[in-house]
mmCIF file of C-alpha atoms in Angstrom:
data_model
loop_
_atom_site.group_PDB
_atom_site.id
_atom_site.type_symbol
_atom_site.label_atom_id
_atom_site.label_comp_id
_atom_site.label_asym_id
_atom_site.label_seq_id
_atom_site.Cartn_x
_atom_site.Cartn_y
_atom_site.Cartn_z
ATOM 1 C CA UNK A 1 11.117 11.995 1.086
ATOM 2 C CA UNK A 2 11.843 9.702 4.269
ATOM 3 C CA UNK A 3 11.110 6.403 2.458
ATOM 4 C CA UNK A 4 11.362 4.161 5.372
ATOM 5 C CA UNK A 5 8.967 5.971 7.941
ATOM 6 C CA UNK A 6 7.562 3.427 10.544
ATOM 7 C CA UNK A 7 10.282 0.557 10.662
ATOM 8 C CA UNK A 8 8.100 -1.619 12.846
ATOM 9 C CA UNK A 9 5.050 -1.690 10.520
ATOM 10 C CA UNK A 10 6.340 -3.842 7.725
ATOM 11 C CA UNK A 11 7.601 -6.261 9.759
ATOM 12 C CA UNK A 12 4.358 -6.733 12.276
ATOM 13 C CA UNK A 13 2.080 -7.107 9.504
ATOM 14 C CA UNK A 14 4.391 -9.846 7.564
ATOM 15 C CA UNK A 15 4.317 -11.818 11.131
ATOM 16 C CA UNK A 16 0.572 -11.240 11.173
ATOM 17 C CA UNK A 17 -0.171 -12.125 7.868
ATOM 18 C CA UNK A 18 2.114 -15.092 8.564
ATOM 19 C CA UNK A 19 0.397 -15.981 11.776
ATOM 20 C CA UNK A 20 -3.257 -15.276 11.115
ATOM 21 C CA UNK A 21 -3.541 -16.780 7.429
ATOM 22 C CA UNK A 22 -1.425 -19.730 5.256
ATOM 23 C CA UNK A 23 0.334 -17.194 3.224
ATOM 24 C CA UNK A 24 3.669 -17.656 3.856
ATOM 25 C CA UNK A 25 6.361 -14.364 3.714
ATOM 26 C CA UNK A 26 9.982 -14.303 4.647
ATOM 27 C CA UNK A 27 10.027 -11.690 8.562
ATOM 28 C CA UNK A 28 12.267 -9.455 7.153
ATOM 29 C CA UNK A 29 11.129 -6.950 4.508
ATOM 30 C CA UNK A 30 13.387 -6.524 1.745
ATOM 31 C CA UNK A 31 14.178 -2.934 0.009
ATOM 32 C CA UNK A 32 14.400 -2.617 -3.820
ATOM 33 C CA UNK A 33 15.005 0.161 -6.089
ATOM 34 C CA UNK A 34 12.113 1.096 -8.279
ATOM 35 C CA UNK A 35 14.730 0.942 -11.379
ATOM 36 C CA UNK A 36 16.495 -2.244 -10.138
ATOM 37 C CA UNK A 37 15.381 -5.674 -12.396
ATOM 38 C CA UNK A 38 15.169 -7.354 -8.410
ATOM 39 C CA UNK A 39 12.237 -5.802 -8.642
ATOM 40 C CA UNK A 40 10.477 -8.817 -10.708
ATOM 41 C CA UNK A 41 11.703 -10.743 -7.703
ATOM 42 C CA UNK A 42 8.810 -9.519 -5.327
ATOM 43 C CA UNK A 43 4.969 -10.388 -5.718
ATOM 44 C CA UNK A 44 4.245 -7.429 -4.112
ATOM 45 C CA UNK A 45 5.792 -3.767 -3.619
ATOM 46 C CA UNK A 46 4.896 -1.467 -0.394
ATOM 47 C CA UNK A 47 5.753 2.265 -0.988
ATOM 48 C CA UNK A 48 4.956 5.339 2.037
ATOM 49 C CA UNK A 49 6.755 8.053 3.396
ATOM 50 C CA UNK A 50 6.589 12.012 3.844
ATOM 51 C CA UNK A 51 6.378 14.317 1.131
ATOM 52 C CA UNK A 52 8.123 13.858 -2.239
ATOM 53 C CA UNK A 53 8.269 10.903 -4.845
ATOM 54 C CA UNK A 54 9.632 11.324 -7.659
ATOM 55 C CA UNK A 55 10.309 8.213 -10.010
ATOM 56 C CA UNK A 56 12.876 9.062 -13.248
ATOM 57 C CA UNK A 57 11.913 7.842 -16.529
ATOM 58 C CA UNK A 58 13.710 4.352 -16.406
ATOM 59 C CA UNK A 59 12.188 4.018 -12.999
ATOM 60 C CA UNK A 60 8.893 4.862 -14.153
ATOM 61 C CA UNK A 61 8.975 2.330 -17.042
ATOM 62 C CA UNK A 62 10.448 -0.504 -14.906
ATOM 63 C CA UNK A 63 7.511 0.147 -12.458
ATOM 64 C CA UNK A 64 5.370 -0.070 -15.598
ATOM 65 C CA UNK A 65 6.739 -3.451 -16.164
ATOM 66 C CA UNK A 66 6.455 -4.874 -12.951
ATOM 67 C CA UNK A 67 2.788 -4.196 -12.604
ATOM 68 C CA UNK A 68 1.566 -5.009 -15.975
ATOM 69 C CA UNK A 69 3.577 -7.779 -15.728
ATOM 70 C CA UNK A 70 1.744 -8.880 -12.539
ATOM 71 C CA UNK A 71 2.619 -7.513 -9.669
ATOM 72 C CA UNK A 72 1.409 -5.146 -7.645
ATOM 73 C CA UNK A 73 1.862 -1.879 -5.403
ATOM 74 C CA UNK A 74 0.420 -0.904 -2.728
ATOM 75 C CA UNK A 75 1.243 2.972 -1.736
ATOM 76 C CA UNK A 76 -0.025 4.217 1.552
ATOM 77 C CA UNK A 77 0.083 7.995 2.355
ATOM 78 C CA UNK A 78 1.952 9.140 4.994
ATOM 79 C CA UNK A 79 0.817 12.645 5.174
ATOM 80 C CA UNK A 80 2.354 14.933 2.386
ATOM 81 C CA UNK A 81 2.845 12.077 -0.106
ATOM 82 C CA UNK A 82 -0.492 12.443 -1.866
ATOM 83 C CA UNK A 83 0.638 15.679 -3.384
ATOM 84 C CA UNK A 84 3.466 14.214 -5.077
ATOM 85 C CA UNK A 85 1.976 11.009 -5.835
ATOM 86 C CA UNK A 86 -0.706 11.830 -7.704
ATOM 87 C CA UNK A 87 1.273 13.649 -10.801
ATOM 88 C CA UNK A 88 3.625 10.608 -10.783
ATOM 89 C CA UNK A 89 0.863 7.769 -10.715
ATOM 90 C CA UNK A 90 -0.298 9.734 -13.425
ATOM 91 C CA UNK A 91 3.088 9.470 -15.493
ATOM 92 C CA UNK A 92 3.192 6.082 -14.613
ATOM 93 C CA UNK A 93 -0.223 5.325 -16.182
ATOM 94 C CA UNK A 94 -1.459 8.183 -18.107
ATOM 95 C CA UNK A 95 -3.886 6.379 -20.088
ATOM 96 C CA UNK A 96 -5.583 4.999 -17.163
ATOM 97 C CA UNK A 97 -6.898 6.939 -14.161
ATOM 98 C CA UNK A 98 -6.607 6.212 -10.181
ATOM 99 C CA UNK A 99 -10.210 5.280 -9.512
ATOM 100 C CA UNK A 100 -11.827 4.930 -5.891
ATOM 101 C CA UNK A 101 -12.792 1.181 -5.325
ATOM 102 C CA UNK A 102 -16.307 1.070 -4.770
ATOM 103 C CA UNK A 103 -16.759 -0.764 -0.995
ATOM 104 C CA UNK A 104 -17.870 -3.807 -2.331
ATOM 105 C CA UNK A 105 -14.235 -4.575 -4.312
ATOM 106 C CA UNK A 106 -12.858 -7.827 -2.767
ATOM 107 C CA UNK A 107 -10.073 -6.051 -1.234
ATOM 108 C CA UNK A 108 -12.404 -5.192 1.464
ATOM 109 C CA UNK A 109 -13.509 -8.713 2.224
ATOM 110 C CA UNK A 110 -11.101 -11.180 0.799
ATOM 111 C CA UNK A 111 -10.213 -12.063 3.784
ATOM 112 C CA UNK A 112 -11.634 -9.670 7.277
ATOM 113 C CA UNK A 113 -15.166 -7.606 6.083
ATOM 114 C CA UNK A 114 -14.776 -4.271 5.937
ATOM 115 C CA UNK A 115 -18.322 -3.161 4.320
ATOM 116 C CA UNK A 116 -17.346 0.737 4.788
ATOM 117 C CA UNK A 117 -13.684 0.622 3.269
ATOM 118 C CA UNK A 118 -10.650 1.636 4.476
ATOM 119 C CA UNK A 119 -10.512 2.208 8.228
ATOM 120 C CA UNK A 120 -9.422 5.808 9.898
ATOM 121 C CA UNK A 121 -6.166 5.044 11.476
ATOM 122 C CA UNK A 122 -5.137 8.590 11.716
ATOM 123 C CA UNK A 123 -5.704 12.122 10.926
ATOM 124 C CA UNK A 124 -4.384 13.691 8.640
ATOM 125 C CA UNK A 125 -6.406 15.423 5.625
ATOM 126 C CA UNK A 126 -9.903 15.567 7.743
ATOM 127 C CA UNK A 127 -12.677 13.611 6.247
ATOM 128 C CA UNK A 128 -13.029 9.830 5.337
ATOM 129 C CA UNK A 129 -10.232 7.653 4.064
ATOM 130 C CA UNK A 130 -10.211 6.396 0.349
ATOM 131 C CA UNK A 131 -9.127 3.287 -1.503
ATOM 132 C CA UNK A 132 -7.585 4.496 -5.121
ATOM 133 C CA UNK A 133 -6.521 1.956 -7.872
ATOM 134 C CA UNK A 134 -5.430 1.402 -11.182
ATOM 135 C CA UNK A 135 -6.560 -1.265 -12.734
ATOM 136 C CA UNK A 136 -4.943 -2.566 -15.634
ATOM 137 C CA UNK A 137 -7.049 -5.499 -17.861
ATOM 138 C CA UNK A 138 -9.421 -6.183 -15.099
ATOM 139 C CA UNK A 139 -6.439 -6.072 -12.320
ATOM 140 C CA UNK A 140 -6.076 -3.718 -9.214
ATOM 141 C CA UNK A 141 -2.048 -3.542 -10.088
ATOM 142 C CA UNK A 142 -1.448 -0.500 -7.472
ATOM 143 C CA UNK A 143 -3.697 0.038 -4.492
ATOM 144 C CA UNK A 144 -3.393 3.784 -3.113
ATOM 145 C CA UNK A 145 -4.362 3.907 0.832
ATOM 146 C CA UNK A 146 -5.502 7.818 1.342
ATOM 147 C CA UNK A 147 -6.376 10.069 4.682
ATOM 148 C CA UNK A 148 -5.919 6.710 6.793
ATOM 149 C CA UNK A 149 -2.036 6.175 7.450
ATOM 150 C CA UNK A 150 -2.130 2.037 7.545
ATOM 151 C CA UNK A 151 1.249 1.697 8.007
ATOM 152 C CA UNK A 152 1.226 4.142 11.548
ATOM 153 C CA UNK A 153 -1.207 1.214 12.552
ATOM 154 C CA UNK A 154 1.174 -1.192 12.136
ATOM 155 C CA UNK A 155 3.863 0.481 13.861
ATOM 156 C CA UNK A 156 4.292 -1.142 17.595
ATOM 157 C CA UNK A 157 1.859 -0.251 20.293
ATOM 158 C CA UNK A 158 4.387 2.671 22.178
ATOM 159 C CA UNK A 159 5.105 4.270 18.707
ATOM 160 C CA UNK A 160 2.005 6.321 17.922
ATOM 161 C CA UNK A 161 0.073 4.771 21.319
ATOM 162 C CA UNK A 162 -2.637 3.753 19.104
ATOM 163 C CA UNK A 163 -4.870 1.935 20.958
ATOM 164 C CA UNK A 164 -5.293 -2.004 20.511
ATOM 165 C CA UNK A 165 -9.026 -1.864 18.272
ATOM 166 C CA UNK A 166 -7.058 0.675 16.003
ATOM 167 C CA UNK A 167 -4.487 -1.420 15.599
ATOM 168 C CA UNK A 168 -5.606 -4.212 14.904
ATOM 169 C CA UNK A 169 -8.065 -2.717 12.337
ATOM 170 C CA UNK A 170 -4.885 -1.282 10.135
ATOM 171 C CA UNK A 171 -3.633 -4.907 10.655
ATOM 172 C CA UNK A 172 -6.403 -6.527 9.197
ATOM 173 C CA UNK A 173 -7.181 -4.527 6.448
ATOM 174 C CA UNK A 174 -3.011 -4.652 5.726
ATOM 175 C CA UNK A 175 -3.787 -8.742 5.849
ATOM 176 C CA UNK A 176 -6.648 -8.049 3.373
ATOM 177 C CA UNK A 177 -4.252 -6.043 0.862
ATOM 178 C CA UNK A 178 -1.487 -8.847 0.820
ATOM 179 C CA UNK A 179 -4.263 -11.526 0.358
ATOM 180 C CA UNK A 180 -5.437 -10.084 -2.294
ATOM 181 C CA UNK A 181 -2.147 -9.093 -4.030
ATOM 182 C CA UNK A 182 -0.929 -12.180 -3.769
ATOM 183 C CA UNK A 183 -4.578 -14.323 -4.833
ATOM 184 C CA UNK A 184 -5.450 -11.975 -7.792
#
């Protein structure tokens, strides 16, 4: 699909997350291939767009790798993603299954409290939004954002014309992802 939806939204949360806590990350996002070994060069991996993903098996097992290995994915559905990335998340771990955090994981307090979950950025499936994982020997290694569209909230102001409390609820709970990914 369109892998790099919402070019603004990376790049405000890094200068957030750079402003607002004493993480450190270089402003520019950088782009890696799910196959590529630069992979292992990233704490943490952001993946969105519309509609299909599809990861070949080298990809797949290089993913594999990566988050057993440590690191750690966050995937945030753009609308029409979740039907595509459910059957792959299953190839990528078929022997564990994408669980919904319960609200009281740490990745909705580690570092803003959010004691309902995820917040509703947008609209797209009707009903609440969801926080799927897999957890791999007691680790949240990929962190699956549904029915809330983060990254849109991220975007700057004039893009979607979110208004300023919406935004700056997508932008904490995107702080709250990268503190954890990068603390557990």
């Amino acid at each position: 699909g369109d892998w790099y939806v919402n070019p603004t939204g990376l790049p405000n949360l890094i200068r957030a997350v750079n402003q607002r806590t004493t993480i450190r990350i270089a402003p520019n996002p950088g782009t890696v291939e799910p196959g590529s070994d630069r992979i292992f060069d990233y704490a943490a991996l952001f993946v969105t767009g519309h509609g299909q993903i599809r990861f070949t098996e080298p990809e797949r097992a290089n993913l594999r790798r990566y988050l057993t290995r440590g690191g750690f994915m966050h995937v945030d559905d753009n609308y029409g993603l979740d039907e595509f990335f459910r059957p792959e998340v299953k190839k990528l771990f078929p022997e564990i299954p994408l669980v919904e955090l319960p609200h009281s994981h740490p990745i909705y307090r580690c570092f803003y409290a959010f004691p309902s979950g995820l917040p509703k950025i947008h609209e797209h499936h009707g009903g609440p939004p969801h926080g799927y994982a897999i957890i791999h020997e007691g680790r949240v290694v990929l962190f699956y954002s549904f029915n809330t569209d983060l990254n849109d909230g991220w975007e700057d102001a004039d893009v979607h014309n979110d208004p300023p409390e919406i935004r700056e609820l997508a932008l904490r709970m995107g702080i709250n992802i990268l503190t954890y990914a990068l603390t557990h």
